[in-house]
């Protein structure tokens, strides 16, 4: 970075840096283009599928509102990552995480949908921990239907690991020293010095953060779409539904393939110590 003697004109300089960053990061993020595109389009398409949903169902109406928010969050996260603003993408990802959990919780559950709809404050009546436990409850129910074992420890690990991913995003969103220190590296001026300004982060050591943010968001929004589809009682015999399902089911495989490109250590640790130690012998 050139010697900076004046702040005048640096606002416009950001535009130039963002354009340059996008050219570099387009290649870095290319491995996630396919699962992200499929996720977004499947999220739009799920409401168009042939279904047997009851007219006026609260779970479908309210779930659709929050699913729309999830897809908008997804576009914002992708745009921020493409311009090098990783931590800011993490902040939006934390919101997307909560929105997706709401969709998952109220889809096919009119009682929960009514609770959030009739809450005078407009806030969610559940904590994120509650929402994570709803997810674990569903996993347990599905295991029982399939006649698979699902122990209490598996139940505990399911919701704790899910909540741990949320806490990781929150440690980026909230003021934490490791994340803030890492961000200064994007504007390093000389060894041990940095410029206090917005600079896109195109460093290779930041790539794992970008990939993990995308992986978490894809997983959560995919789960939200899945539950919305179940809540709408999509017609599994319909050819359009079968085609949609084929594309939808490939998202996980595509995401795992993209994650195979992570061969670097995380630049900083933001794990919650209590969560890390929860299952230690």
Coordinates of C-alpha atoms in Angstrom, one line a residue:
X1 CA 0.0 0.0 0.0
X2 CA 1.3 3.4 -1.0
X3 CA 2.3 6.0 1.6
X4 CA -1.0 7.7 2.8
X5 CA -0.6 11.3 3.8
X6 CA -4.2 12.5 3.5
X7 CA -7.7 11.0 3.9
X8 CA -9.1 13.2 1.1
X9 CA -10.4 11.1 -1.8
X10 CA -10.1 7.8 0.0
X11 CA -13.9 7.2 -0.1
X12 CA -13.8 7.0 -3.9
X13 CA -10.6 5.0 -3.7
X14 CA -12.6 2.3 -1.9
X15 CA -14.6 1.8 -5.1
X16 CA -11.5 1.1 -7.1
X17 CA -10.1 -1.3 -4.5
X18 CA -13.5 -3.2 -4.4
X19 CA -13.5 -3.6 -8.2
X20 CA -9.9 -4.9 -8.0
X21 CA -10.7 -7.2 -5.1
X22 CA -13.7 -8.7 -7.0
X23 CA -11.5 -9.7 -9.9
X24 CA -9.2 -11.6 -7.5
X25 CA -11.9 -13.1 -5.3
X26 CA -14.0 -14.2 -8.2
X27 CA -11.5 -17.1 -8.7
X28 CA -11.2 -17.7 -4.9
X29 CA -15.0 -18.1 -4.5
X30 CA -15.7 -19.8 -7.8
X31 CA -15.9 -23.2 -6.1
X32 CA -19.0 -22.0 -4.2
X33 CA -20.8 -20.5 -7.2
X34 CA -22.8 -23.7 -8.1
X35 CA -24.1 -24.6 -4.7
X36 CA -25.0 -20.9 -3.9
X37 CA -26.8 -20.6 -7.3
X38 CA -28.7 -23.8 -6.7
X39 CA -29.6 -22.8 -3.2
X40 CA -31.0 -19.4 -4.2
X41 CA -33.0 -20.7 -7.1
X42 CA -34.4 -23.7 -5.1
X43 CA -35.4 -21.2 -2.4
X44 CA -37.4 -19.3 -4.9
X45 CA -38.7 -22.4 -6.7
X46 CA -40.0 -24.1 -3.5
X47 CA -43.0 -21.8 -3.3
X48 CA -43.9 -22.6 -6.9
X49 CA -44.0 -26.4 -6.6
X50 CA -47.2 -28.4 -6.7
X51 CA -48.3 -28.9 -3.1
X52 CA -51.2 -29.8 -0.8
X53 CA -50.8 -26.9 1.6
X54 CA -53.9 -25.8 3.4
X55 CA -55.1 -22.4 2.2
X56 CA -54.4 -19.8 4.8
X57 CA -51.9 -21.8 6.7
X58 CA -50.0 -19.5 9.1
X59 CA -46.8 -21.7 8.9
X60 CA -46.6 -21.2 5.1
X61 CA -47.5 -17.5 5.1
X62 CA -45.1 -16.6 8.0
X63 CA -42.4 -19.0 6.9
X64 CA -42.4 -17.5 3.4
X65 CA -41.7 -14.0 4.9
X66 CA -38.7 -15.2 6.7
X67 CA -37.5 -17.4 3.8
X68 CA -37.6 -14.3 1.6
X69 CA -35.4 -12.6 4.1
X70 CA -33.0 -15.6 4.1
X71 CA -32.5 -15.4 0.3
X72 CA -31.9 -11.6 0.5
X73 CA -29.3 -12.2 3.3
X74 CA -27.7 -14.8 1.0
X75 CA -27.3 -12.3 -1.8
X76 CA -25.9 -9.7 0.5
X77 CA -23.4 -12.2 2.0
X78 CA -22.2 -13.2 -1.5
X79 CA -21.8 -9.6 -2.5
X80 CA -19.8 -8.7 0.6
X81 CA -17.5 -11.7 0.2
X82 CA -16.9 -10.9 -3.5
X83 CA -15.8 -7.4 -2.5
X84 CA -13.6 -8.6 0.3
X85 CA -15.6 -7.6 3.3
X86 CA -15.5 -11.0 5.1
X87 CA -16.3 -9.9 8.7
X88 CA -19.3 -7.9 7.4
X89 CA -20.5 -11.0 5.5
X90 CA -20.2 -12.9 8.8
X91 CA -22.4 -10.3 10.5
X92 CA -25.2 -10.8 7.9
X93 CA -24.6 -14.5 8.1
X94 CA -25.5 -14.4 11.8
X95 CA -28.8 -12.8 10.9
X96 CA -29.4 -15.3 8.1
X97 CA -28.7 -18.1 10.6
X98 CA -31.5 -16.9 12.9
X99 CA -33.9 -16.2 10.0
X100 CA -33.3 -19.7 8.7
X101 CA -33.9 -21.3 12.1
X102 CA -37.2 -19.5 12.3
X103 CA -38.3 -20.9 9.0
X104 CA -37.3 -24.3 10.1
X105 CA -39.1 -24.0 13.4
X106 CA -42.5 -22.7 12.2
X107 CA -42.8 -24.6 8.9
X108 CA -45.6 -27.2 9.3
X109 CA -46.2 -25.9 12.8
X110 CA -49.1 -23.4 12.9
X111 CA -48.9 -23.1 16.7
X112 CA -45.4 -21.8 16.6
X113 CA -46.3 -19.6 13.6
X114 CA -49.1 -18.1 15.6
X115 CA -46.8 -17.4 18.5
X116 CA -44.4 -15.3 16.5
X117 CA -47.2 -13.7 14.5
X118 CA -49.1 -12.6 17.6
X119 CA -46.1 -11.5 19.6
X120 CA -46.8 -7.8 20.4
X121 CA -43.2 -6.8 20.3
X122 CA -42.7 -8.4 16.9
X123 CA -39.6 -10.3 18.2
X124 CA -39.1 -14.0 18.1
X125 CA -40.5 -15.7 21.2
X126 CA -37.6 -18.1 21.2
X127 CA -33.9 -17.8 22.0
X128 CA -31.4 -19.1 19.5
X129 CA -30.7 -22.0 21.9
X130 CA -34.4 -22.9 21.8
X131 CA -34.4 -22.8 18.0
X132 CA -31.3 -25.1 17.9
X133 CA -33.1 -27.5 20.2
X134 CA -36.1 -27.5 17.9
X135 CA -33.7 -28.6 15.2
X136 CA -32.4 -31.4 17.4
X137 CA -36.0 -32.4 18.2
X138 CA -36.8 -32.8 14.5
X139 CA -33.6 -34.8 13.9
X140 CA -34.7 -37.1 16.8
X141 CA -38.2 -37.5 15.4
X142 CA -36.9 -38.3 11.9
X143 CA -34.5 -40.9 13.3
X144 CA -37.4 -42.5 15.1
X145 CA -39.5 -42.6 11.9
X146 CA -36.5 -44.3 10.1
X147 CA -36.1 -46.6 13.1
X148 CA -32.5 -45.3 13.7
X149 CA -31.0 -44.9 17.1
X150 CA -30.7 -41.3 18.4
X151 CA -29.2 -41.2 21.9
X152 CA -29.4 -38.3 24.4
X153 CA -25.8 -37.6 23.7
X154 CA -26.5 -37.3 20.0
X155 CA -29.4 -35.0 20.7
X156 CA -27.1 -32.8 22.9
X157 CA -24.3 -32.8 20.3
X158 CA -26.8 -31.9 17.5
X159 CA -28.0 -28.7 19.1
X160 CA -24.7 -27.7 20.7
X161 CA -22.8 -28.1 17.4
X162 CA -25.4 -26.0 15.6
X163 CA -25.3 -23.4 18.3
X164 CA -21.5 -23.4 18.1
X165 CA -21.6 -22.4 14.5
X166 CA -23.9 -19.5 15.4
X167 CA -21.5 -18.5 18.2
X168 CA -18.6 -18.5 15.8
X169 CA -20.5 -16.0 13.6
X170 CA -21.4 -13.9 16.6
X171 CA -17.8 -13.7 17.7
X172 CA -17.2 -12.0 14.4
X173 CA -20.2 -9.8 14.6
X174 CA -19.6 -8.6 18.2
X175 CA -16.4 -6.7 19.3
X176 CA -13.8 -9.4 19.8
X177 CA -10.0 -8.9 19.8
X178 CA -9.0 -11.9 17.6
X179 CA -11.4 -10.9 14.8
X180 CA -10.6 -7.2 15.0
X181 CA -6.9 -7.8 15.0
X182 CA -7.2 -10.2 12.1
X183 CA -9.1 -7.5 10.1
X184 CA -6.2 -5.0 10.5
X185 CA -4.0 -7.2 8.4
X186 CA -6.1 -6.2 5.3
X187 CA -4.8 -2.6 5.6
X188 CA -1.2 -3.3 6.7
X189 CA 0.9 -0.3 5.7
X190 CA 4.3 -1.3 7.0
X191 CA 5.4 -4.2 9.3
X192 CA 3.5 -3.7 12.5
X193 CA 1.5 -0.8 11.2
X194 CA -2.0 -0.6 9.6
X195 CA -4.2 2.1 8.1
X196 CA -7.5 2.9 9.8
X197 CA -9.7 2.6 6.7
X198 CA -12.0 0.1 5.0
X199 CA -9.9 -2.2 2.8
X200 CA -11.2 -5.4 1.0
X201 CA -9.5 -8.5 2.5
X202 CA -8.0 -10.5 -0.4
X203 CA -5.4 -12.2 1.7
X204 CA -5.0 -16.0 1.3
X205 CA -5.1 -16.5 5.1
X206 CA -8.6 -15.0 5.1
X207 CA -9.9 -17.6 2.6
X208 CA -10.9 -20.2 5.2
X209 CA -13.1 -17.6 7.0
X210 CA -14.9 -16.9 3.7
X211 CA -15.4 -20.6 3.0
X212 CA -16.7 -21.4 6.5
X213 CA -19.2 -18.5 6.4
X214 CA -20.6 -19.8 3.1
X215 CA -20.7 -23.4 4.3
X216 CA -22.7 -22.4 7.5
X217 CA -25.1 -20.2 5.5
X218 CA -25.7 -22.9 2.8
X219 CA -26.4 -25.5 5.4
X220 CA -28.8 -23.4 7.4
X221 CA -30.8 -22.0 4.5
X222 CA -31.0 -25.4 2.8
X223 CA -32.5 -26.8 6.0
X224 CA -35.0 -23.9 6.1
X225 CA -36.0 -24.6 2.5
X226 CA -36.3 -28.3 3.2
X227 CA -38.7 -27.7 6.1
X228 CA -40.7 -25.1 4.1
X229 CA -41.2 -27.8 1.4
X230 CA -42.4 -30.3 4.0
X231 CA -44.7 -27.7 5.5
X232 CA -46.2 -26.9 2.1
X233 CA -46.7 -30.7 1.6
X234 CA -45.1 -30.7 -1.8
X235 CA -46.4 -33.5 -4.2
X236 CA -43.5 -35.9 -4.4
X237 CA -45.2 -37.6 -7.4
X238 CA -45.2 -34.5 -9.5
X239 CA -42.5 -34.3 -12.2
X240 CA -41.7 -30.7 -11.4
X241 CA -41.1 -31.6 -7.8
X242 CA -38.9 -34.5 -8.7
X243 CA -36.8 -32.2 -10.9
X244 CA -36.6 -29.6 -8.1
X245 CA -35.6 -32.3 -5.6
X246 CA -32.8 -33.6 -7.8
X247 CA -31.2 -30.1 -8.0
X248 CA -31.9 -29.4 -4.3
X249 CA -30.3 -32.7 -3.1
X250 CA -27.1 -32.0 -5.0
X251 CA -26.4 -28.8 -3.0
X252 CA -24.8 -30.7 -0.1
X253 CA -22.5 -32.7 -2.4
X254 CA -21.5 -29.5 -4.2
X255 CA -20.8 -27.8 -0.9
X256 CA -18.6 -30.7 0.3
X257 CA -16.7 -30.6 -2.9
X258 CA -16.1 -26.8 -2.5
X259 CA -14.9 -27.4 1.1
X260 CA -12.2 -29.8 -0.1
X261 CA -10.4 -26.6 -1.3
X262 CA -9.7 -25.6 2.4
X263 CA -6.1 -26.6 3.1
X264 CA -5.1 -23.8 5.5
X265 CA -5.3 -23.1 9.2
X266 CA -7.8 -20.6 10.5
X267 CA -6.2 -17.3 11.0
X268 CA -7.7 -16.8 14.5
X269 CA -9.8 -18.8 17.0
X270 CA -13.2 -17.5 18.1
X271 CA -14.6 -20.7 19.5
X272 CA -16.6 -20.6 22.7
X273 CA -14.6 -22.3 25.5
X274 CA -17.7 -23.6 27.2
X275 CA -19.0 -25.2 24.0
X276 CA -15.5 -26.7 23.3
X277 CA -15.3 -28.3 26.7
X278 CA -18.9 -29.5 26.8
X279 CA -18.1 -33.1 25.6
X280 CA -14.7 -33.5 27.1
X281 CA -14.3 -36.8 29.1

